[in-house]
Amino acid sequence: MGFSENFLWGAASAAHQVEGAYLEDGKSLNIWDLSEGHVAYGDDGKIACDHYHRYKEDVALMKEIGLKSYRFSVSWARIFPTSDGKANEKGIQFYKDLTNELINAGIVPICTLYHWDMPLWLYELGGWEKEENIKYFVSYAEECVRALSDKIEYWLTLNEPGSFIEGGYDLGYHAPFVQRSKESIRAITRITMLAHGKAVVAMRNAAKRPIKIGCAPSFGVIMPLNETEEEIERARRLTFDMDEPYYSTPWWSDPVCLGKRQWGTDYLSDEDLKIINQPLDFFAFNCYNAGGFGAPKNQSNPRCYPGYPRTAMDWPITPDCLYWGARFCYERYGLPILITENGMANLDFKMMDGKVHDPQRVDFIHRHLLGLRRAAEEGIEIIGYQYWSIMDNFEWALGYSRRFGLIYVDYPTQERVLKDSAYFYRDVIKSNGENL
Ligand code: IFM
């Protein structure tokens, strides 16, 4: 048995990376709208892929690729442009329209609530650094679910909490571009975990019908160097190792999914854990490669040699990461697996024949899906795979200089061109992965 019958073959995006329309229909500024001086080439997300205006054309392209699902995020500042608690009808309408368009095209919507674009007003009130602000996330989650749960079954609370805390508050290269002490980072971690837990409860209460909820942390699995039991156990242990606690998989997922306190006993109380550890319907994760290439700590790495295959992000290509990631997470968390992001940046351009040939991405997708299919064949319950990204977009601090899309975007004209990988993915979807 390979991929399940209703496997959610999809692709993903995030509001700030594709929408543009940064001040339209009542939207207010978010923390990434003030990225001047922090983004390569002075790029910003004001227009991005203009998806806000072109969503119909984009959904038609998704249909052409044969997507069964599409993961997008809601722009919080479109729904609540100020702190006054009044939802912006025009903002909500956009997501209703997008959802209807998807459903009419036979595409299952998967909605992420927070993909890094905090409203500026909330940041000015202390953002994730103030516990009393949790209520704003809860109201926002409730509002989205009330408005959209008749059509949307799959929900994700936070995208890659490890990345936005590390990038935004520790290293400072992502919005809000600040650097805080380790003590503050612990407080922010606790507050975002509580926000997740409280939102899950509120979402289930607000839903018009039963909904499925997960969270989308990033995951750096450690892969075994061979498949002996001993080596597999070593990799499993290192994957969930607490020696390097910050932003590792269990740092987030053990409290959230197991109700277990990690790296220190002081900052999550028993009461906190009860709030944080809400039942989830699936374990989602974003995975681009294996952390440390699977090498034992402090040892030279046989997998890391000069000229090792890498993407245009300089990230190593480690296709078995999806197999080991799905396997280890399924064993540990016991929930069906949803891959919410996996993909590669490539040096794509439109060629003389007017097409975008991206053999590296075709090969990347092919190899990663073979690993995922192996996991499915071994009985791991996997409900879907979302390629990152549906289209080239605003890659945060790197601006438009990195292209991850299945669809090429020519930014000056906003022309879209399906890349070879989109046609390859279409055939994979058509055969439910049997052609791999
Ligand atoms: O573009 C990002 C996305 O927003 C979050 N996950 C990683 C992607 C590639 O860097």
Coordinates of C-alpha atoms and ligand atoms in Angstrom, one line a residue:
M1 CA 0.0 0.0 0.0
G2 CA 1.4 3.4 -1.0
F3 CA -0.2 6.8 -0.6
S4 CA -3.8 6.7 0.8
E5 CA -6.8 7.2 -1.5
N6 CA -7.6 10.7 -0.3
F7 CA -4.0 11.8 0.1
L8 CA -3.8 15.6 0.3
W9 CA -1.4 16.3 -2.6
G10 CA -0.9 20.1 -2.3
A11 CA 1.3 23.1 -2.3
A12 CA 1.7 25.9 0.2
S13 CA 2.0 29.7 0.5
A14 CA 1.8 32.4 3.2
A15 CA -0.1 35.6 3.1
H16 CA 2.7 38.1 3.3
Q17 CA 4.8 36.2 0.8
V18 CA 2.3 36.2 -2.0
E19 CA -0.7 38.5 -1.4
G20 CA 0.6 42.1 -1.9
A21 CA -2.3 44.6 -1.5
Y22 CA -0.5 45.6 1.7
L23 CA -2.9 48.5 2.5
E24 CA -6.0 47.6 0.6
D25 CA -9.6 47.0 1.8
G26 CA -8.8 48.0 5.4
K27 CA -5.7 46.0 6.0
S28 CA -3.2 47.7 8.4
L29 CA 0.5 47.3 8.5
N30 CA 2.2 44.2 9.9
I31 CA 5.7 43.8 11.2
W32 CA 7.1 42.7 7.8
D33 CA 5.7 45.8 6.2
L34 CA 8.4 47.7 8.1
S35 CA 11.2 45.6 6.8
E36 CA 13.2 48.4 5.2
G37 CA 16.9 47.9 5.7
H38 CA 16.5 44.2 6.5
V39 CA 15.7 42.6 3.2
A40 CA 18.1 41.9 0.3
Y41 CA 17.9 44.3 -2.6
G42 CA 15.5 46.5 -0.7
D43 CA 12.7 44.2 -1.7
D44 CA 9.4 44.2 0.2
G45 CA 6.0 42.5 0.2
K46 CA 3.9 45.4 -0.9
I47 CA 3.0 43.8 -4.2
A48 CA 4.6 40.4 -3.9
C49 CA 2.8 38.0 -6.4
D50 CA -0.3 40.2 -6.3
H51 CA -2.2 37.1 -5.4
Y52 CA -4.8 39.2 -3.6
H53 CA -6.0 40.4 -7.0
R54 CA -5.0 37.4 -9.0
Y55 CA -6.2 34.6 -6.8
K56 CA -8.7 33.3 -9.4
E57 CA -6.0 33.0 -12.0
D58 CA -3.8 31.3 -9.4
V59 CA -6.5 28.8 -8.4
A60 CA -7.0 28.0 -12.1
L61 CA -3.3 27.1 -12.3
M62 CA -3.5 25.0 -9.2
K63 CA -6.4 23.1 -10.9
E64 CA -4.3 22.7 -14.0
I65 CA -1.6 21.1 -11.8
G66 CA -4.3 18.9 -10.3
L67 CA -3.7 19.9 -6.7
K68 CA -6.0 18.2 -4.2
S69 CA -5.2 20.7 -1.5
Y70 CA -3.7 24.2 -1.0
R71 CA -2.2 25.5 2.2
F72 CA -2.5 29.3 2.6
S73 CA -2.3 31.6 5.6
V74 CA -4.6 34.4 6.7
S75 CA -3.2 37.9 7.1
W76 CA -4.1 38.8 10.7
A77 CA -3.9 42.6 10.0
R78 CA -6.6 42.1 7.3
I79 CA -8.9 40.6 9.8
F80 CA -8.1 42.8 12.8
P81 CA -6.6 46.0 11.5
T82 CA -6.7 47.6 15.0
S83 CA -6.9 46.5 18.6
D84 CA -10.5 47.5 18.9
G85 CA -11.8 44.0 18.3
K86 CA -13.9 44.9 15.3
A87 CA -13.3 42.4 12.5
N88 CA -12.8 43.8 9.0
E89 CA -15.5 42.4 6.7
K90 CA -13.6 43.0 3.5
G91 CA -10.6 41.1 4.8
I92 CA -12.8 38.2 5.8
Q93 CA -14.5 38.3 2.4
F94 CA -11.2 37.8 0.6
Y95 CA -10.6 34.5 2.4
K96 CA -14.2 33.4 1.8
D97 CA -13.8 34.1 -1.9
L98 CA -10.5 32.3 -2.0
T99 CA -11.9 29.3 -0.2
N100 CA -15.0 29.2 -2.5
E101 CA -12.8 29.4 -5.5
L102 CA -10.6 26.5 -4.2
I103 CA -13.6 24.3 -3.3
N104 CA -15.2 24.9 -6.7
A105 CA -11.9 23.8 -8.3
G106 CA -12.0 20.6 -6.1
I107 CA -9.1 21.7 -3.9
V108 CA -9.2 21.2 -0.2
P109 CA -8.2 24.4 1.7
I110 CA -5.8 24.1 4.6
C111 CA -5.6 27.3 6.6
T112 CA -2.7 28.6 8.7
L113 CA -3.5 31.3 11.2
Y114 CA -0.1 32.7 11.9
H115 CA 2.6 32.7 9.3
W116 CA 4.8 35.4 10.8
D117 CA 2.9 38.6 9.9
M118 CA 1.9 40.0 13.3
P119 CA -0.2 43.2 13.0
L120 CA 2.0 46.2 13.9
W121 CA -0.5 47.4 16.5
L122 CA -0.1 44.2 18.4
Y123 CA 3.7 44.3 18.2
E124 CA 3.4 47.8 19.7
L125 CA 1.4 46.4 22.5
G126 CA 4.2 44.0 23.2
G127 CA 3.4 41.2 20.8
W128 CA 4.5 37.7 21.8
E129 CA 6.4 39.2 24.7
K130 CA 3.3 40.0 26.8
E131 CA 1.1 37.2 28.2
E132 CA -2.0 39.4 28.2
N133 CA -1.7 39.6 24.4
I134 CA -2.7 35.9 24.1
K135 CA -6.3 37.0 24.1
Y136 CA -5.8 38.8 20.7
F137 CA -4.6 35.6 19.1
V138 CA -7.5 33.6 20.6
S139 CA -10.0 36.2 19.3
Y140 CA -8.4 36.2 15.9
A141 CA -8.4 32.3 15.7
E142 CA -12.1 32.3 16.8
E143 CA -13.0 34.9 14.2
C144 CA -11.4 33.0 11.4
V145 CA -12.9 29.7 12.4
R146 CA -16.4 31.2 12.8
A147 CA -16.2 32.8 9.4
L148 CA -14.6 29.9 7.5
S149 CA -15.1 26.6 9.3
D150 CA -18.2 25.8 7.3
K151 CA -15.9 25.4 4.3
I152 CA -12.5 24.7 5.9
E153 CA -11.8 21.6 7.8
Y154 CA -8.0 21.7 8.2
W155 CA -6.4 24.3 10.4
L156 CA -2.9 25.1 11.6
T157 CA -2.3 27.5 14.5
L158 CA 1.3 28.7 14.1
N159 CA 3.8 28.2 11.3
E160 CA 7.4 27.3 12.5
P161 CA 7.4 28.9 15.9
G162 CA 11.1 28.0 16.2
S163 CA 11.9 30.0 13.1
F164 CA 10.0 33.1 14.0
I165 CA 11.2 33.1 17.5
E166 CA 14.8 32.4 16.5
G167 CA 14.8 34.7 13.5
G168 CA 12.7 37.5 14.9
Y169 CA 13.7 37.7 18.6
D170 CA 17.1 35.8 18.9
L171 CA 19.2 36.4 15.8
G172 CA 17.1 39.4 14.6
Y173 CA 17.2 38.9 10.9
H174 CA 13.4 38.4 10.6
A175 CA 10.7 40.7 11.8
P176 CA 10.4 42.2 14.3
F177 CA 14.2 42.3 13.9
V178 CA 15.1 42.4 17.6
Q179 CA 17.5 40.4 19.7
R180 CA 16.4 39.4 23.2
S181 CA 18.1 37.6 26.0
K182 CA 17.7 33.8 26.5
E183 CA 15.4 34.5 29.4
S184 CA 13.1 36.6 27.2
I185 CA 13.2 33.8 24.6
R186 CA 12.0 31.4 27.2
A187 CA 9.1 33.7 28.1
I188 CA 8.2 34.2 24.4
T189 CA 8.3 30.4 23.9
R190 CA 5.9 29.9 26.8
I191 CA 3.5 32.6 25.6
T192 CA 3.3 31.3 22.1
M193 CA 2.7 27.8 23.4
L194 CA -0.1 29.0 25.6
A195 CA -1.5 31.0 22.7
H196 CA -1.5 27.8 20.6
G197 CA -3.2 25.8 23.4
K198 CA -5.9 28.4 24.2
A199 CA -6.6 29.0 20.5
V200 CA -7.1 25.2 19.9
V201 CA -9.8 25.2 22.6
A202 CA -11.5 28.4 21.3
M203 CA -11.4 27.1 17.7
R204 CA -13.1 23.9 18.5
N205 CA -15.8 25.8 20.4
A206 CA -16.3 28.3 17.6
A207 CA -16.3 25.8 14.7
K208 CA -19.5 25.3 12.8
R209 CA -18.7 21.6 12.4
P210 CA -15.9 19.3 13.6
I211 CA -12.5 20.7 12.4
K212 CA -9.1 19.2 12.3
I213 CA -6.3 21.2 14.0
G214 CA -2.5 20.9 14.0
C215 CA 0.5 23.1 14.3
A216 CA 3.4 23.4 11.8
P217 CA 6.8 23.4 13.5
S218 CA 9.9 23.0 11.4
F219 CA 11.7 19.7 11.8
G220 CA 15.4 18.9 11.5
V221 CA 15.6 15.2 11.7
I222 CA 18.9 13.4 12.3
M223 CA 19.1 10.5 9.8
P224 CA 20.9 7.2 10.6
L225 CA 24.1 6.6 8.6
N226 CA 23.0 3.0 8.0
E227 CA 20.0 0.9 8.8
T228 CA 21.3 -1.2 11.7
E229 CA 19.0 -1.1 14.8
E230 CA 21.8 0.5 16.8
E231 CA 22.4 3.3 14.3
I232 CA 18.6 3.9 13.9
E233 CA 18.3 4.2 17.7
R234 CA 21.3 6.7 17.8
A235 CA 19.6 8.9 15.1
R236 CA 16.3 8.7 16.9
R237 CA 17.9 9.8 20.2
L238 CA 19.8 12.6 18.6
T239 CA 16.7 13.8 16.8
F240 CA 15.0 14.3 20.1
D241 CA 18.2 15.2 22.0
M242 CA 17.9 17.9 24.6
D243 CA 21.6 18.9 24.6
E244 CA 20.8 21.6 22.1
P245 CA 17.4 22.5 23.3
Y246 CA 16.5 25.8 21.5
Y247 CA 14.3 25.3 18.5
S248 CA 14.8 21.6 18.3
T249 CA 11.8 19.3 17.5
P250 CA 10.9 18.4 21.1
W251 CA 11.5 21.9 22.3
W252 CA 8.1 22.7 20.8
S253 CA 6.4 19.4 20.1
D254 CA 6.9 17.6 23.4
P255 CA 5.0 20.2 25.5
V256 CA 2.4 20.7 22.7
C257 CA 1.8 17.0 21.8
L258 CA 2.9 15.1 24.9
G259 CA 2.4 17.7 27.7
K260 CA 6.0 17.1 28.6
R261 CA 8.3 19.8 29.9
Q262 CA 11.6 20.1 28.1
W263 CA 15.0 21.7 28.8
G264 CA 14.6 22.9 32.3
T265 CA 11.8 22.7 34.7
D266 CA 11.3 26.2 35.6
Y267 CA 9.4 28.0 32.9
L268 CA 6.4 25.7 32.1
S269 CA 4.3 25.0 35.1
D270 CA 2.0 22.0 35.4
E271 CA -0.9 24.4 34.8
D272 CA 0.8 25.7 31.7
L273 CA 1.3 22.2 30.3
K274 CA -2.4 21.4 30.8
I275 CA -3.3 24.4 28.6
I276 CA -0.6 23.8 26.0
N277 CA -1.2 20.1 25.6
Q278 CA -4.5 20.1 23.7
P279 CA -5.5 17.1 21.6
L280 CA -4.5 17.6 18.0
D281 CA -5.8 15.7 15.0
F282 CA -2.5 15.3 13.1
F283 CA 1.2 16.0 13.5
A284 CA 2.3 18.5 10.8
F285 CA 5.8 19.5 10.1
N286 CA 7.9 21.5 7.7
C287 CA 11.1 19.7 6.6
Y288 CA 13.6 20.8 4.0
N289 CA 16.6 18.7 5.0
A290 CA 18.2 16.6 7.8
G291 CA 19.9 18.5 10.6
G292 CA 23.6 17.8 10.8
F293 CA 23.3 15.5 7.8
G294 CA 22.9 12.7 10.3
A295 CA 26.5 12.8 11.5
P296 CA 27.3 11.9 15.1
K297 CA 27.9 15.0 17.1
N298 CA 31.6 16.2 17.2
Q299 CA 32.6 13.7 14.5
S300 CA 33.6 14.4 10.9
N301 CA 30.7 13.9 8.6
P302 CA 31.0 11.2 5.9
R303 CA 27.9 12.7 4.2
C304 CA 29.4 16.2 4.1
Y305 CA 32.1 16.4 1.4
P306 CA 33.3 19.2 -0.9
G307 CA 30.6 19.7 -3.6
Y308 CA 27.8 18.0 -1.7
P309 CA 24.5 18.6 -3.5
R310 CA 22.8 21.8 -2.3
T311 CA 19.9 24.0 -3.2
A312 CA 20.1 27.7 -4.1
M313 CA 19.6 28.4 -0.4
D314 CA 22.8 26.4 0.2
W315 CA 20.7 23.8 2.1
P316 CA 22.0 20.2 1.7
I317 CA 19.8 17.9 -0.2
T318 CA 18.9 14.9 2.0
P319 CA 15.9 13.2 0.4
D320 CA 15.5 10.5 3.1
C321 CA 14.6 13.2 5.6
L322 CA 10.9 12.8 4.9
Y323 CA 11.1 9.1 5.5
W324 CA 12.9 9.3 8.8
G325 CA 11.0 12.5 9.8
A326 CA 7.6 10.8 9.3
R327 CA 8.8 7.6 11.0
F328 CA 10.3 9.2 14.1
C329 CA 7.5 11.7 14.6
Y330 CA 4.8 9.0 14.1
E331 CA 6.5 6.8 16.7
R332 CA 6.9 9.6 19.2
Y333 CA 3.7 11.6 18.8
G334 CA 1.3 8.9 17.5
L335 CA -0.6 11.2 15.2
P336 CA -1.2 11.0 11.4
I337 CA 1.5 12.9 9.6
L338 CA 1.0 16.0 7.3
I339 CA 4.0 17.4 5.6
T340 CA 3.2 21.1 5.5
E341 CA 6.3 22.2 3.7
N342 CA 9.1 20.7 1.7
G343 CA 10.8 22.1 -1.4
M344 CA 13.8 23.8 -2.9
A345 CA 15.0 27.1 -4.2
N346 CA 16.6 26.8 -7.6
L347 CA 18.1 29.2 -10.2
D348 CA 15.1 29.3 -12.4
F349 CA 14.5 31.5 -15.4
K350 CA 12.4 31.6 -18.5
M351 CA 14.4 30.0 -21.3
M352 CA 14.6 30.7 -25.0
D353 CA 11.7 28.3 -25.6
G354 CA 9.5 30.3 -23.2
K355 CA 9.5 27.5 -20.7
V356 CA 11.1 27.1 -17.2
H357 CA 13.1 23.9 -17.1
D358 CA 14.0 23.0 -13.5
P359 CA 15.3 19.4 -13.6
Q360 CA 16.9 19.8 -10.2
R361 CA 13.5 20.5 -8.6
V362 CA 11.9 17.5 -10.5
D363 CA 14.6 15.3 -9.1
F364 CA 14.3 16.8 -5.6
I365 CA 10.5 16.2 -5.5
H366 CA 10.9 12.7 -6.9
R367 CA 13.5 11.6 -4.4
H368 CA 11.7 13.1 -1.4
L369 CA 8.4 11.5 -2.4
L370 CA 10.1 8.1 -2.7
G371 CA 11.1 8.4 0.9
L372 CA 7.6 9.5 1.9
R373 CA 6.1 6.6 0.0
R374 CA 8.4 4.2 1.7
A375 CA 7.1 5.5 5.1
A376 CA 3.5 5.0 3.9
E377 CA 4.3 1.5 2.7
E378 CA 5.6 0.7 6.1
G379 CA 2.3 1.6 7.6
I380 CA 2.9 5.1 8.8
E381 CA -0.3 7.1 8.4
I382 CA 0.4 10.1 6.2
I383 CA -2.4 12.3 5.2
G384 CA -0.7 14.8 2.8
Y385 CA 2.2 16.6 1.3
Q386 CA 2.4 20.3 0.7
Y387 CA 5.2 21.3 -1.7
W388 CA 6.7 24.7 -0.8
S389 CA 5.7 26.7 -2.6
I390 CA 2.9 26.9 -5.1
M391 CA 4.7 29.9 -6.7
D392 CA 7.9 31.9 -6.4
N393 CA 7.4 34.5 -3.7
F394 CA 8.9 36.9 -1.2
E395 CA 11.5 34.8 0.7
W396 CA 11.6 37.0 3.8
A397 CA 15.1 38.5 4.4
L398 CA 16.2 37.2 0.9
G399 CA 13.5 39.1 -0.9
Y400 CA 12.7 37.8 -4.4
S401 CA 16.2 36.4 -4.9
R402 CA 15.2 32.8 -4.2
R403 CA 12.6 30.9 -6.2
F404 CA 10.9 27.9 -4.6
G405 CA 7.8 27.8 -6.7
L406 CA 6.1 25.2 -9.0
I407 CA 5.0 28.3 -10.8
Y408 CA 7.5 30.8 -12.1
V409 CA 6.5 34.5 -11.4
D410 CA 8.0 37.2 -13.5
Y411 CA 7.6 40.0 -11.0
P412 CA 7.6 43.1 -13.2
T413 CA 4.8 41.7 -15.4
Q414 CA 3.3 39.2 -12.9
E415 CA 3.2 36.7 -15.7
R416 CA 3.0 33.1 -14.4
V417 CA 4.6 30.1 -16.1
L418 CA 4.2 26.5 -15.0
K419 CA 7.7 25.1 -14.5
D420 CA 8.6 21.5 -15.6
S421 CA 8.3 20.5 -12.0
A422 CA 4.6 21.5 -11.9
Y423 CA 4.0 19.2 -14.8
F424 CA 6.0 16.4 -13.1
Y425 CA 4.0 17.0 -9.9
R426 CA 0.8 16.9 -11.9
D427 CA 1.7 13.4 -13.2
V428 CA 2.6 12.2 -9.7
I429 CA -0.8 13.4 -8.4
K430 CA -2.6 11.8 -11.3
S431 CA -1.1 8.4 -10.5
N432 CA -1.3 9.0 -6.7
G433 CA 2.4 8.5 -6.5
E434 CA 2.5 5.2 -8.4
N435 CA 4.6 6.6 -11.2
L436 CA 7.5 7.4 -8.8
Ligands
IFM1 O1 9.5 30.6 2.8 C1 9.7 29.9 4.0 C2 8.4 29.7 4.7 O2 7.7 30.9 4.9 C3 8.6 29.1 6.0 N1 9.3 27.8 5.9 C4 10.5 27.9 5.1 C5 10.3 28.5 3.7 C6 11.6 28.6 2.9 O3 12.6 29.3 3.6

